[in-house]
Coordinates of C-alpha atoms and ligand atoms in Angstrom, one line a residue:
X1 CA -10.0 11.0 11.7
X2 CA -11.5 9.4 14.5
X3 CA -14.0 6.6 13.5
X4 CA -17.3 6.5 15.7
X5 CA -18.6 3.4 17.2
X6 CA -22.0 2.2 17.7
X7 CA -23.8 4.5 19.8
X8 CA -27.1 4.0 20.6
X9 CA -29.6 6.5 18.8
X10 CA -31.5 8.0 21.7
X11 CA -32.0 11.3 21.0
X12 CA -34.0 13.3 18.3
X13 CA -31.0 16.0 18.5
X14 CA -28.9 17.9 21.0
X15 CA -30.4 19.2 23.8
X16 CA -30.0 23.7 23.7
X17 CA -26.5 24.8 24.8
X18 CA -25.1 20.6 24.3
X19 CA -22.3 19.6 22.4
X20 CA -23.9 18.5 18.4
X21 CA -24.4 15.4 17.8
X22 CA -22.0 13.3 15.1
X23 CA -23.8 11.3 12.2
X24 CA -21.4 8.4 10.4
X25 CA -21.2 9.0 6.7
X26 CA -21.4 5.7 4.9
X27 CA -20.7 6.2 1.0
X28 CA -21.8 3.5 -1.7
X29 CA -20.7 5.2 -4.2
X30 CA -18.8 2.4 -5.2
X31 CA -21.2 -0.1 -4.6
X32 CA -25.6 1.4 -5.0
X33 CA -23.6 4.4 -7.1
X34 CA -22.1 2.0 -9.2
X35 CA -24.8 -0.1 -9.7
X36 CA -26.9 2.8 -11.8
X37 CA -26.9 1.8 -15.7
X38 CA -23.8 2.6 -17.3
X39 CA -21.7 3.6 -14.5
X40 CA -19.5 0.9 -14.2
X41 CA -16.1 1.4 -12.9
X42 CA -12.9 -0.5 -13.6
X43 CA -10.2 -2.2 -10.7
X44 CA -8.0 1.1 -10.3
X45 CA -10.9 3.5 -10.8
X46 CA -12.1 2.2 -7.3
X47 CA -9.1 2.6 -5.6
X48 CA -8.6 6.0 -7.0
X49 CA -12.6 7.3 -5.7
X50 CA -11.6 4.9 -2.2
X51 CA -8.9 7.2 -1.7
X52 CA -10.7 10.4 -2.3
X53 CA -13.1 9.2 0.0
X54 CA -11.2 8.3 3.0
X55 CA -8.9 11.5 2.3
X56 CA -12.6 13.4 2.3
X57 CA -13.2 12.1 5.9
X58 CA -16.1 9.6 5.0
X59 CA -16.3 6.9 8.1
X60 CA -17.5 3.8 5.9
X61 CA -16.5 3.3 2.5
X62 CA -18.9 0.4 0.8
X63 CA -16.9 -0.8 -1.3
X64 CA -18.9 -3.6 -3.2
X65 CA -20.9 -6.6 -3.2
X66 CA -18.2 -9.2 -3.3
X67 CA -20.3 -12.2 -4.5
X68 CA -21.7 -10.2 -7.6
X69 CA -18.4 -10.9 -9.4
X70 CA -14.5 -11.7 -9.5
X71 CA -14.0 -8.2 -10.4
X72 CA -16.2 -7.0 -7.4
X73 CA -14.6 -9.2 -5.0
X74 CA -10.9 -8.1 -6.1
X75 CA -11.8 -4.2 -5.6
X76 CA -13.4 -5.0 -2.1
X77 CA -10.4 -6.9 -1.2
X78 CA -8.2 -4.2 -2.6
X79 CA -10.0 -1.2 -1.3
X80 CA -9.8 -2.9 2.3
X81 CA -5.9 -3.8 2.2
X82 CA -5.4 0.2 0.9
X83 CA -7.8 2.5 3.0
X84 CA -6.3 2.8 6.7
X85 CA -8.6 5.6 8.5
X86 CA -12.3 4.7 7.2
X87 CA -13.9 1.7 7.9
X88 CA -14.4 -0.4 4.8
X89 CA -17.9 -2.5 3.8
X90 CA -18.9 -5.4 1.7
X91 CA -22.6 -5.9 0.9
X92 CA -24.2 -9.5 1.1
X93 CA -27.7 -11.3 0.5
X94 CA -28.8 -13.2 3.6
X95 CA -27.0 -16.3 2.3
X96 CA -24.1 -18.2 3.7
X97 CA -22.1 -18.0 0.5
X98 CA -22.4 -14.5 0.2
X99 CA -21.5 -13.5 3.6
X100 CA -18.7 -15.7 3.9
X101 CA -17.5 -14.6 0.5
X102 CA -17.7 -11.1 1.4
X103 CA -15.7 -11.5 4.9
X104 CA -13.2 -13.1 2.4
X105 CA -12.9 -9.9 0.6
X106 CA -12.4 -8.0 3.7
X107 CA -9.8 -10.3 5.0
X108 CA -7.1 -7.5 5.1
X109 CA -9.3 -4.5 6.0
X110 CA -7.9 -2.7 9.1
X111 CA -11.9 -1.8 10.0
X112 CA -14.5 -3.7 8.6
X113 CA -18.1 -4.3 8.3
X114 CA -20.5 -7.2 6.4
X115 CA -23.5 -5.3 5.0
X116 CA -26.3 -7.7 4.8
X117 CA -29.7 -7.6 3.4
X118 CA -33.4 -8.9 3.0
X119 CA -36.4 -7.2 1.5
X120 CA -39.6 -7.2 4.0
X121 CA -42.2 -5.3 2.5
X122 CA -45.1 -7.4 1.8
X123 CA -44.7 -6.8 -2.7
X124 CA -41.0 -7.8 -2.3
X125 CA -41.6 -10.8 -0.3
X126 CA -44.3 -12.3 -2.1
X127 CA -43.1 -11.5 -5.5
X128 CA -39.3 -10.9 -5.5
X129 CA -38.2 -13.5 -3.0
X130 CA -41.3 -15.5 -3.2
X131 CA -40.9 -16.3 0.7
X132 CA -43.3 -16.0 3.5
X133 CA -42.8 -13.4 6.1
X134 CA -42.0 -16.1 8.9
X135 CA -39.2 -17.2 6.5
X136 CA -37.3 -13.9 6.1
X137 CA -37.7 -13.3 9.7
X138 CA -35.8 -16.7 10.3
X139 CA -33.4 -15.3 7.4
X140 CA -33.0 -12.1 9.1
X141 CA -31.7 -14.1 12.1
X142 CA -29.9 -16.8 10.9
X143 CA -27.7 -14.2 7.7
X144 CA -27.0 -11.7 10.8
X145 CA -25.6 -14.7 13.3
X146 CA -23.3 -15.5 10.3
X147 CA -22.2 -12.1 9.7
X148 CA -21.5 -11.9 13.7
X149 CA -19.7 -14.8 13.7
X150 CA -16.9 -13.5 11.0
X151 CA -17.5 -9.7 12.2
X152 CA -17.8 -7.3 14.7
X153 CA -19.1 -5.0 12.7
X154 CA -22.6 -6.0 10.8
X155 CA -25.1 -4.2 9.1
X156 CA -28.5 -5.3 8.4
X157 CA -30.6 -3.2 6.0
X158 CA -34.3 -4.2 5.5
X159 CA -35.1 -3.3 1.5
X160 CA -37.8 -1.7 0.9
X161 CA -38.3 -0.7 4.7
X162 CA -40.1 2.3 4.0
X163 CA -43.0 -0.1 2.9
X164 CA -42.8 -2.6 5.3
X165 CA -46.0 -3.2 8.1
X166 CA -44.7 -1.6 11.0
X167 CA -45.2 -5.1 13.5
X168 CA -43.1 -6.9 10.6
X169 CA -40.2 -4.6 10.4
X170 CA -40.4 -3.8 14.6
X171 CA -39.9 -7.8 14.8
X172 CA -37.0 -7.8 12.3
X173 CA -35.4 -5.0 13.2
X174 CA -35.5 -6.8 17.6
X175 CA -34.1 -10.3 15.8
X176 CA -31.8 -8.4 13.6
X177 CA -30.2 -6.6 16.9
X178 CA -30.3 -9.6 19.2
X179 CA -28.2 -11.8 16.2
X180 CA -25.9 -9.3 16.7
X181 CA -26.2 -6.5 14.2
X182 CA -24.9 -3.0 15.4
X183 CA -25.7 -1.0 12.4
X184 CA -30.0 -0.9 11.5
X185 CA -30.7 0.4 8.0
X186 CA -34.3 1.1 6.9
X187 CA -34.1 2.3 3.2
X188 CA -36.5 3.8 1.3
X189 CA -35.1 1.7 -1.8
X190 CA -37.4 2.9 -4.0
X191 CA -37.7 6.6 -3.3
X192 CA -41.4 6.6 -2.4
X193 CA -41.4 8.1 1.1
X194 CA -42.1 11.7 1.6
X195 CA -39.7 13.0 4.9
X196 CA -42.8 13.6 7.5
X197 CA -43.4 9.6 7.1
X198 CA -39.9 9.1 6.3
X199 CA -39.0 10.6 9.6
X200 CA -42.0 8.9 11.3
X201 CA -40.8 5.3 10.7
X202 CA -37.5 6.2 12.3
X203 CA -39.6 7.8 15.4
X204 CA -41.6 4.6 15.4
X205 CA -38.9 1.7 15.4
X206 CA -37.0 3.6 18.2
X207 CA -40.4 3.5 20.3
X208 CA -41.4 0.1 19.8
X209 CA -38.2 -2.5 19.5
X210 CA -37.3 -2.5 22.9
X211 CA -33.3 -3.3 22.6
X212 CA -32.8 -0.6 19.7
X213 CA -30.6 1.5 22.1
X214 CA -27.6 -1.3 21.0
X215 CA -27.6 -0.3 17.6
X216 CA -26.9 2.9 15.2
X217 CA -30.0 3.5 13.1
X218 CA -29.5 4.3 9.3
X219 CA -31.0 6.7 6.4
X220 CA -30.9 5.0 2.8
X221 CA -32.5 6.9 0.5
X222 CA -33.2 6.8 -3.6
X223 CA -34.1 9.7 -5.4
X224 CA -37.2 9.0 -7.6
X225 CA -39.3 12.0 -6.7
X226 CA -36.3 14.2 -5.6
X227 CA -36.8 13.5 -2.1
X228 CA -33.5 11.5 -1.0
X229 CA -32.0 14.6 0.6
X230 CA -34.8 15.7 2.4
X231 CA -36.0 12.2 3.6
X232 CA -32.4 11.6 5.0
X233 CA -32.6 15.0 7.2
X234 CA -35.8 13.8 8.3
X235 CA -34.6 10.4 9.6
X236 CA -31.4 12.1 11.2
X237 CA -34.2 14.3 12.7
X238 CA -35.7 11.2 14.1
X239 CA -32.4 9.7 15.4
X240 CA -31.1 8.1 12.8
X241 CA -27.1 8.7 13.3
X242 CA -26.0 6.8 9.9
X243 CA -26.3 8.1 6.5
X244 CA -26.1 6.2 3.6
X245 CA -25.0 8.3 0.4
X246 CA -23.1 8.7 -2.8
X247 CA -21.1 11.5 -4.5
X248 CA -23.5 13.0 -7.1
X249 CA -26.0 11.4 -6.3
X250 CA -25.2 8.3 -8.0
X251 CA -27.1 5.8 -8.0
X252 CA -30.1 3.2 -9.6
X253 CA -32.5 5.1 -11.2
X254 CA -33.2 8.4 -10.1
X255 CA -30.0 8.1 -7.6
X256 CA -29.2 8.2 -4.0
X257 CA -29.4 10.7 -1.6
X258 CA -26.3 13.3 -2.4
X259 CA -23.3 13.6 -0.1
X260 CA -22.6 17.0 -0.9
X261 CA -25.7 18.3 -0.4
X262 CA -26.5 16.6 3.0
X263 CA -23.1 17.5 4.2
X264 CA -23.5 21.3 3.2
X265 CA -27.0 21.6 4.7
X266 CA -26.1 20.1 7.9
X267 CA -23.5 22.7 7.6
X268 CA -24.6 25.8 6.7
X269 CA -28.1 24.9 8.6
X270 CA -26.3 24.1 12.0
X271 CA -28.8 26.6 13.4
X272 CA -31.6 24.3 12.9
X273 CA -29.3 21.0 11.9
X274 CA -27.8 20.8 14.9
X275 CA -25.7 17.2 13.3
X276 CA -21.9 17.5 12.6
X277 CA -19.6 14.8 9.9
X278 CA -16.3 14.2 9.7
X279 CA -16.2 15.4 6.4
X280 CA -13.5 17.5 5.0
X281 CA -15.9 19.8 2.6
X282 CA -13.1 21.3 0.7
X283 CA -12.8 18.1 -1.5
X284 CA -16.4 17.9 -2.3
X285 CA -15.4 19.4 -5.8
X286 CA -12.9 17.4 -6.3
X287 CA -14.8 14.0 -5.6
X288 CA -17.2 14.6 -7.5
X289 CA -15.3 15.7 -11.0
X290 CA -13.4 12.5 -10.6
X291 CA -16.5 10.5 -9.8
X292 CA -18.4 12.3 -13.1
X293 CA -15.1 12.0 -15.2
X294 CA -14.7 8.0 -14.0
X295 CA -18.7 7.2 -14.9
X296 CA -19.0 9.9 -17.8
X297 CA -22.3 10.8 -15.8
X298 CA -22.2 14.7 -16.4
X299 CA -23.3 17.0 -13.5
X300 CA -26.2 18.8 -14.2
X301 CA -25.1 22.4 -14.3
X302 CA -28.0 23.5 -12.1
X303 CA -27.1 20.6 -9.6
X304 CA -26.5 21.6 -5.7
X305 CA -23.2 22.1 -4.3
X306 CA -21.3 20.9 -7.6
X307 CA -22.9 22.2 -10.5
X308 CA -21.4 24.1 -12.7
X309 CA -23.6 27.2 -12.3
X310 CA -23.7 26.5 -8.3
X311 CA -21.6 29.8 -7.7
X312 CA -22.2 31.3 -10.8
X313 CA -24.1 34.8 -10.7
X314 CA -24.9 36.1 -14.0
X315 CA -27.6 38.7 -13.5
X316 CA -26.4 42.2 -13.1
X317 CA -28.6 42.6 -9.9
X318 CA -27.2 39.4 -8.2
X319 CA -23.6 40.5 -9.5
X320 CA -23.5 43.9 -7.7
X321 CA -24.9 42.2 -5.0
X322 CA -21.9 39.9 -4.3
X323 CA -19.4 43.1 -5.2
X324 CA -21.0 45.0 -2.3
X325 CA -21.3 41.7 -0.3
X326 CA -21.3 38.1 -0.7
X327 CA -23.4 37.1 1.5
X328 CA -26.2 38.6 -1.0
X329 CA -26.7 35.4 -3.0
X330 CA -24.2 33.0 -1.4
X331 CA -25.1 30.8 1.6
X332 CA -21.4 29.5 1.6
X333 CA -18.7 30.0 0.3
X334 CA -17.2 28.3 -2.8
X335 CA -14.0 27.5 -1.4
X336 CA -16.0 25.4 1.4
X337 CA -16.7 23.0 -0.9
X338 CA -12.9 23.0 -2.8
X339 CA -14.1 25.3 -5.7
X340 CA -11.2 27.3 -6.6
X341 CA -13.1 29.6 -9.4
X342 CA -12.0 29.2 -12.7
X343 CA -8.2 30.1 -12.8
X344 CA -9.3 31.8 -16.7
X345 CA -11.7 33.8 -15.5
X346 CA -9.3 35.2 -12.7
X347 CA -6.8 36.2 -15.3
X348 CA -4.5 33.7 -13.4
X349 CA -1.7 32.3 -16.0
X350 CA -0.2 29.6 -13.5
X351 CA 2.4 28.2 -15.8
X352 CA 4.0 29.1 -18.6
X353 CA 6.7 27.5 -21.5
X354 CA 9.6 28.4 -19.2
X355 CA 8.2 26.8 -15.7
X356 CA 10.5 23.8 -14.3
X357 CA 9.3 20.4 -13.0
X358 CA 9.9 21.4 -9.5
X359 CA 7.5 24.2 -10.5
X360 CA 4.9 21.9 -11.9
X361 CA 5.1 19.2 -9.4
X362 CA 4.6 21.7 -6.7
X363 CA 1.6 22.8 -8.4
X364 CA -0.2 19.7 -8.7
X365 CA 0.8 18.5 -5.1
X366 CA -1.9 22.2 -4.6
X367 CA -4.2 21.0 -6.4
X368 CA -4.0 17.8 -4.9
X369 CA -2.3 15.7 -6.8
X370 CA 0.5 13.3 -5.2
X371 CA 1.7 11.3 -8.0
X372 CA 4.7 9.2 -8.6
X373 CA 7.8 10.4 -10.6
X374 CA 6.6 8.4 -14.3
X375 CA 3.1 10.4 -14.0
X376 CA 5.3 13.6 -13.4
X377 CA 7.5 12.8 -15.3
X378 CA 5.0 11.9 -18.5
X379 CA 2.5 14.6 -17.6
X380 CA 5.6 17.3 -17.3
X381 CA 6.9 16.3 -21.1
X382 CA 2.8 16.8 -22.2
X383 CA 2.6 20.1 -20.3
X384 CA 5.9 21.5 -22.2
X385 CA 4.0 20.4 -25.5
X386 CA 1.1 22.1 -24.7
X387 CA 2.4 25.0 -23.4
X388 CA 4.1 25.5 -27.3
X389 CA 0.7 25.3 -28.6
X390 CA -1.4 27.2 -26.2
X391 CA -0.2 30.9 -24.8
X392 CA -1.8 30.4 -21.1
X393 CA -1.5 27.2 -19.2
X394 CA -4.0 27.3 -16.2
X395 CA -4.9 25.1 -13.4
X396 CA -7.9 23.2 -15.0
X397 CA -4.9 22.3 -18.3
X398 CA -2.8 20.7 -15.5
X399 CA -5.4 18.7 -14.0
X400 CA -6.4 17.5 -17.3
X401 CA -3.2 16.6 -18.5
X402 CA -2.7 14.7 -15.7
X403 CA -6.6 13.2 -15.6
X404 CA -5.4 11.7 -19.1
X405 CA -1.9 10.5 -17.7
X406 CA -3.4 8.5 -14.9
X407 CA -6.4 7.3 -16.8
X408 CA -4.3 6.1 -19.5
X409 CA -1.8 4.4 -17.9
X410 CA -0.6 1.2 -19.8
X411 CA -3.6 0.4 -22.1
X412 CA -3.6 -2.5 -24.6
X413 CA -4.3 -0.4 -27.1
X414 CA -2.6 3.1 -27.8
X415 CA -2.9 6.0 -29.8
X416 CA 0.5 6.6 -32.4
X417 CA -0.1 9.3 -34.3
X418 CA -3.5 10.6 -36.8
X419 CA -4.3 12.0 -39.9
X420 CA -7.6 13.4 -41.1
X421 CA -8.4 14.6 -44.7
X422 CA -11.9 17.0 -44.2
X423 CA -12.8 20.1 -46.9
X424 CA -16.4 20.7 -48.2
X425 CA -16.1 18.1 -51.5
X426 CA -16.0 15.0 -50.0
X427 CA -16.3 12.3 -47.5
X428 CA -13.8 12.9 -44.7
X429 CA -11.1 10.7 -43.9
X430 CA -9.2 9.2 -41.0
X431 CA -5.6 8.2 -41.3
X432 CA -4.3 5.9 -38.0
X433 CA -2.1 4.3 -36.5
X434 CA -2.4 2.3 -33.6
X435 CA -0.4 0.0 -31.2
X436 CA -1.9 -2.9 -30.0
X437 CA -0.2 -4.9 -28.1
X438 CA 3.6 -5.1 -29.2
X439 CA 2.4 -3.9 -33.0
X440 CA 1.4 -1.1 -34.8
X441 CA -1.1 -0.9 -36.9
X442 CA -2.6 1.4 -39.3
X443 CA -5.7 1.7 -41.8
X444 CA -7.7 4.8 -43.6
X445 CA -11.8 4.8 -43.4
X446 CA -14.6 7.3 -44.3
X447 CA -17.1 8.5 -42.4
X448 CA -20.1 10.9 -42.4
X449 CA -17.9 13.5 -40.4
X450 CA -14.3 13.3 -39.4
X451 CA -15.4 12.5 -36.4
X452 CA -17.2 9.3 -37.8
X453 CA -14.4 8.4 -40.3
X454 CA -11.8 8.4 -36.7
X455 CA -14.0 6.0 -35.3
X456 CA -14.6 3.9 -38.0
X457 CA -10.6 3.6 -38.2
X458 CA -10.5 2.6 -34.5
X459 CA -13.5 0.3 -34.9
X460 CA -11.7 -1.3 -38.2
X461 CA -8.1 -1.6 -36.6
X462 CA -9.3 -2.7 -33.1
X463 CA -11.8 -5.3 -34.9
X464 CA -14.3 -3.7 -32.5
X465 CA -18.2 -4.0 -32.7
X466 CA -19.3 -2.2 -29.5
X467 CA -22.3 0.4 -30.0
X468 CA -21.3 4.2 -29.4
X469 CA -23.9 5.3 -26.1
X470 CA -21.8 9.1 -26.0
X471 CA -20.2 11.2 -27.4
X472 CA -19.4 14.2 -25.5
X473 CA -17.3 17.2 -26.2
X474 CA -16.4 20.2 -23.3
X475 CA -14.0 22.9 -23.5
X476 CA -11.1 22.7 -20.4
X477 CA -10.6 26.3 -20.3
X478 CA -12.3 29.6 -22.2
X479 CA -10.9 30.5 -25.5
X480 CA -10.9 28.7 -28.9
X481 CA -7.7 27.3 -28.1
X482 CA -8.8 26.0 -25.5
X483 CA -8.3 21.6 -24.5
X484 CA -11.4 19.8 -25.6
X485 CA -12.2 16.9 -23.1
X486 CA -14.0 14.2 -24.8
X487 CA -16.0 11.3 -23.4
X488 CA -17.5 8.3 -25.3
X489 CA -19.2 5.6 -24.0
X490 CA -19.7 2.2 -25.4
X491 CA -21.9 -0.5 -24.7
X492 CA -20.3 -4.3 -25.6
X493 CA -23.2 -7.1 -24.9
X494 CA -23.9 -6.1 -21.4
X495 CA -20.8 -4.1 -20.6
X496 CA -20.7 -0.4 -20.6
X497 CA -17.8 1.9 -20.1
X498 CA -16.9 5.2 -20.8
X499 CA -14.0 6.8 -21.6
X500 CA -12.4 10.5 -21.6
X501 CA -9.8 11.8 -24.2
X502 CA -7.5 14.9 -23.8
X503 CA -6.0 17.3 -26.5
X504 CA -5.9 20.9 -27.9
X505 CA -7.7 19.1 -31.4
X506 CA -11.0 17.8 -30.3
X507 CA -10.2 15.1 -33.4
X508 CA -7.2 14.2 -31.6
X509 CA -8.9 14.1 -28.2
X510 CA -11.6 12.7 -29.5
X511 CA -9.5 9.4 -30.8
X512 CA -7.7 9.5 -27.5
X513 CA -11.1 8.7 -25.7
X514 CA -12.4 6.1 -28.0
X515 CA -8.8 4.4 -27.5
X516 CA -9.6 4.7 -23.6
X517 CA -12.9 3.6 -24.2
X518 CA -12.1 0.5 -25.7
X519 CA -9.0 -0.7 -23.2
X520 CA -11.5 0.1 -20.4
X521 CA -14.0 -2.6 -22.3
X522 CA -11.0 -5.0 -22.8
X523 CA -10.3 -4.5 -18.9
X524 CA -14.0 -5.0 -18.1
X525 CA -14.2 -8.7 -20.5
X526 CA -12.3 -10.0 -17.7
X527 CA -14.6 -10.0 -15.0
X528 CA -18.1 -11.8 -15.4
X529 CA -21.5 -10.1 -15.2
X530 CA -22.8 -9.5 -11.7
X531 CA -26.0 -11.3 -10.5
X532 CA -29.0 -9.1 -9.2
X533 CA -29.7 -8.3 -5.9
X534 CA -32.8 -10.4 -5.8
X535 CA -32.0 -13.1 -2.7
Ligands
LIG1 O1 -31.8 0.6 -1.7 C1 -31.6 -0.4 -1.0 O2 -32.5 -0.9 -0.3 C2 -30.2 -0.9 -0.9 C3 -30.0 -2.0 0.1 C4 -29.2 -3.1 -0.5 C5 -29.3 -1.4 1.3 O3 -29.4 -0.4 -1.6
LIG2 ZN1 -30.0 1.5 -2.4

């Protein structure tokens, strides 16, 4: 993939009969995506979405905001040693120590960029920094000369742009680009702008800073009245050549714009989009399971691109429709965006008891899986268990099994073996054993449901007091023997994870994600909370 430079934003779109113009994708999922309420994810978690992106095509990865915490800085630094092709970003308040610590993290990166930014709307100055507009101007200056003098590569974002006064963001956005910063980002931080103004403001700083032509201009938008998407096609309408995204639409609050869906417009409306990305659709899907399945933030069914209904036509009018044609009721295709429909419904057993590793191996390497031999090997002794208890073994069993392999790798805490006592006369029990550390461990407790009698077990044996926040249940496959993927979420003081569990028995699976659950908390104790974004 070939990275694009900084190219100056001249143009409102191609000319008729010209070659389309590129836009730079810049993901955060890893950095505004992770900063939404409960979607923190741990050290290897990072890597694993880091890799998905850069294999997806995305030019800038923003990996975090290294000053915010030890953990933070480690997956910045790691993320930048690891990822070759895409260029990799740390964010930064205008302050010394923050910019400095976050070229630290990028030490290793092969391409890198410092991300830095000050708020300039008139609410934000006054009340959030408590500053006077003169000052952040100076700030704006003096945090971008730093950044230059440890990068090439420098963004400067104004938060809350879409409610700054015009003269006060034209002047930032002139002493931003004379300090030396090649990337301009005006967000719309708290998803207020509508995409005729949206687009306007973009229109506006390109006709009145006089040296915008040396720098890239940049879409940011949040969600909170649905109009992220729409607002980012009108500043890329305006010549805006960077957008800012995240898988899902993760993100604070409502969420950031959606990288699926402004891909697959741009895409399937090149007629009127005349805007090409480097972005390999075909593992849309698959970024954003791993991405839901990492945060435990479910994907609306209903939801663009990846929901599960996205390609689903139940009505008998719509379904002889795509029979004679299926172009009736699809604008693209499902395999554009990586959806291979569900191997069940096409009757397609893909492995049975008697298939060989080579066999398996092969199979996941398909779907897109390159693991190492102890994953294999692991995931291939779980797979000939399954396939004893369950007649067909389809694609969506294999991922899982594997999901729960490389999610589970060496916890603290792991699941031996369970017993549960339920009939209609009285309380249910839970039988466990657990190893922790180098012992096991076992104890029986009650509970409301056998459900609440496993947990309580866990709870007892792990001496745990964290609050359940989930408790989800979803069927791998069709048919009641089906794999049940479970996720809980727990909140501990002010950390919050989530983990997923694996089995044929949902009791089973469910124990599986507690367990995850609570080495994911144990991982996450070892960083220290982040500090907010205020300057
Ligand atoms: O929404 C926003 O303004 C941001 C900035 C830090 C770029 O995320
Ligand atoms: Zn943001």
């Amino acid at each position: 993939m070939s990275v694009v430079s900084a190219t100056a934003a001249n143009s409102t779109g191609s000319a008729p009969g010209s070659q389309p113009e590129r836009v730079v994708i810049f993901d955060t999922t890893l950095r505004d995506g992770e900063q939404s309420p409960g979607a923190s994810m741990n050290h290897e978690e990072k890597l694993r979405i880091a890799r998905v992106l850069e294999e997806m095509g995305v030019d800038i990865i923003e990996a975090g905001f290294p000053i915010a915490s030890n953990g933070d800085f480690e997956a910045v630094r790691e993320v930048g040693r690891i990822i070759k092709r895409s260029t990799v970003a740390g964010l930064a308040r205008a302050q010394r120590r923050d910019i400095e610590r976050c070229a630290e993290a990028l030490e290793f990166a092969e391409r890198k960029r410092i991300h830095t930014f000050i708020s300039t709307s008139p609410l934000h100055m006054k009340f959030k920094l408590q500053m006077q507009p003169d000052q952040v101007l100076l700030a704006v200056s003096e945090s971008v000369a730093i950044a230059r003098n440890l990068c090439d590569d420098v963004e400067w974002s104004a938060e809350d742009g879409s409610r700054t006064e015009h003269d006060f963001l034209c002047r930032c956005v002139e002493a931003a680009i004379k300090a030396g910063a090649t990337t301009i980002n005006i967000p719309d931080t708290v998803g207020y702008g509508v995409p005729e103004e949206y687009g306007a403001l973009f229109a506006m700083v390109r006709n009145r800073v006089p040296n915008i032509d040396r720098a890239v201009l940049s879409v940011h938008c949040h969600n909170d009245l649905g109009l992220a998407v729409a607002n980012t096609l009108a500043g890329v309408g305006q010549g805006a050549r960077q957008i800012e995204c995240t898988i899902n639409g993760l993100g604070e609050r409502a969420g950031n714009a959606a990288l699926e869906e402004i891909v697959m417009a741009l895409r399937t409306r090149h007629d009127l989009l005349p805007y090409t990305t480097g972005i390999n659709t075909e593992i849309i899907t698959r970024a954003s399971r791993l991405v839901s399945k990492i945060t435990g933030f479910v994907v609306q069914p209903n939801k663009a691109i990846v929901g599960a209904n996205a390609f689903a036509h139940e009505s008998g009018i719509h379904q002889d429709g795509m029979l004679k044609h299926p172009g009736t009721y699809e604008i693209m295709t499902p395999a554009s965006v990586g959806l291979v429909r569900d191997s069940a419904d096409r009757g397609g057993l893909v492995m049975g008891k008697h298939s060989g590793r080579n066999a398996f191996r092969t199979r996941l390497r398909d779907l897109g899986y390159a693991l190492d031999e102890t994953v294999v090997s692991e995931s291939f002794r779980r797979f000939k268990e399954l396939a004893d208890q369950k007649e067909c073994i389809y694609d969506e069993d294999l991922i899982a099994l594997v999901e729960d392999q490389i999610g589970h790798a060496e916890g603290h805490i792991n699941f031996v073996s369970l017993r549960v006592f339920a009939d209609s006369w009285r309380r249910p029990l839970a039988e466990l054993t657990l190893k922790i550390g180098d012992e096991e461990v076992s104890g029986t407790e009650s509970g409301n449901g056998a459900i609440d009698a496993i947990f309580n077990a866990t709870k007892k044996l792990c001496k745990s007091e964290a609050r359940l926040s989930l408790y989800q249940v979803k069927a791998v496959t069709g048919g009641s023997d089906s794999q049940a993927e479970v996720m809980v979420g727990l909140v501990d003081g002010n950390l919050n994870v989530v983990g997923t569990g694996f089995d044929c028995d949902t009791l089973f699976a469910s124990c599986r994600a507690y367990v995850h659950a609570l080495n994911k908390l144990i991982i996450k104790r070892q960083g220290t909370a982040p500090p907010s974004l205020s300057a």
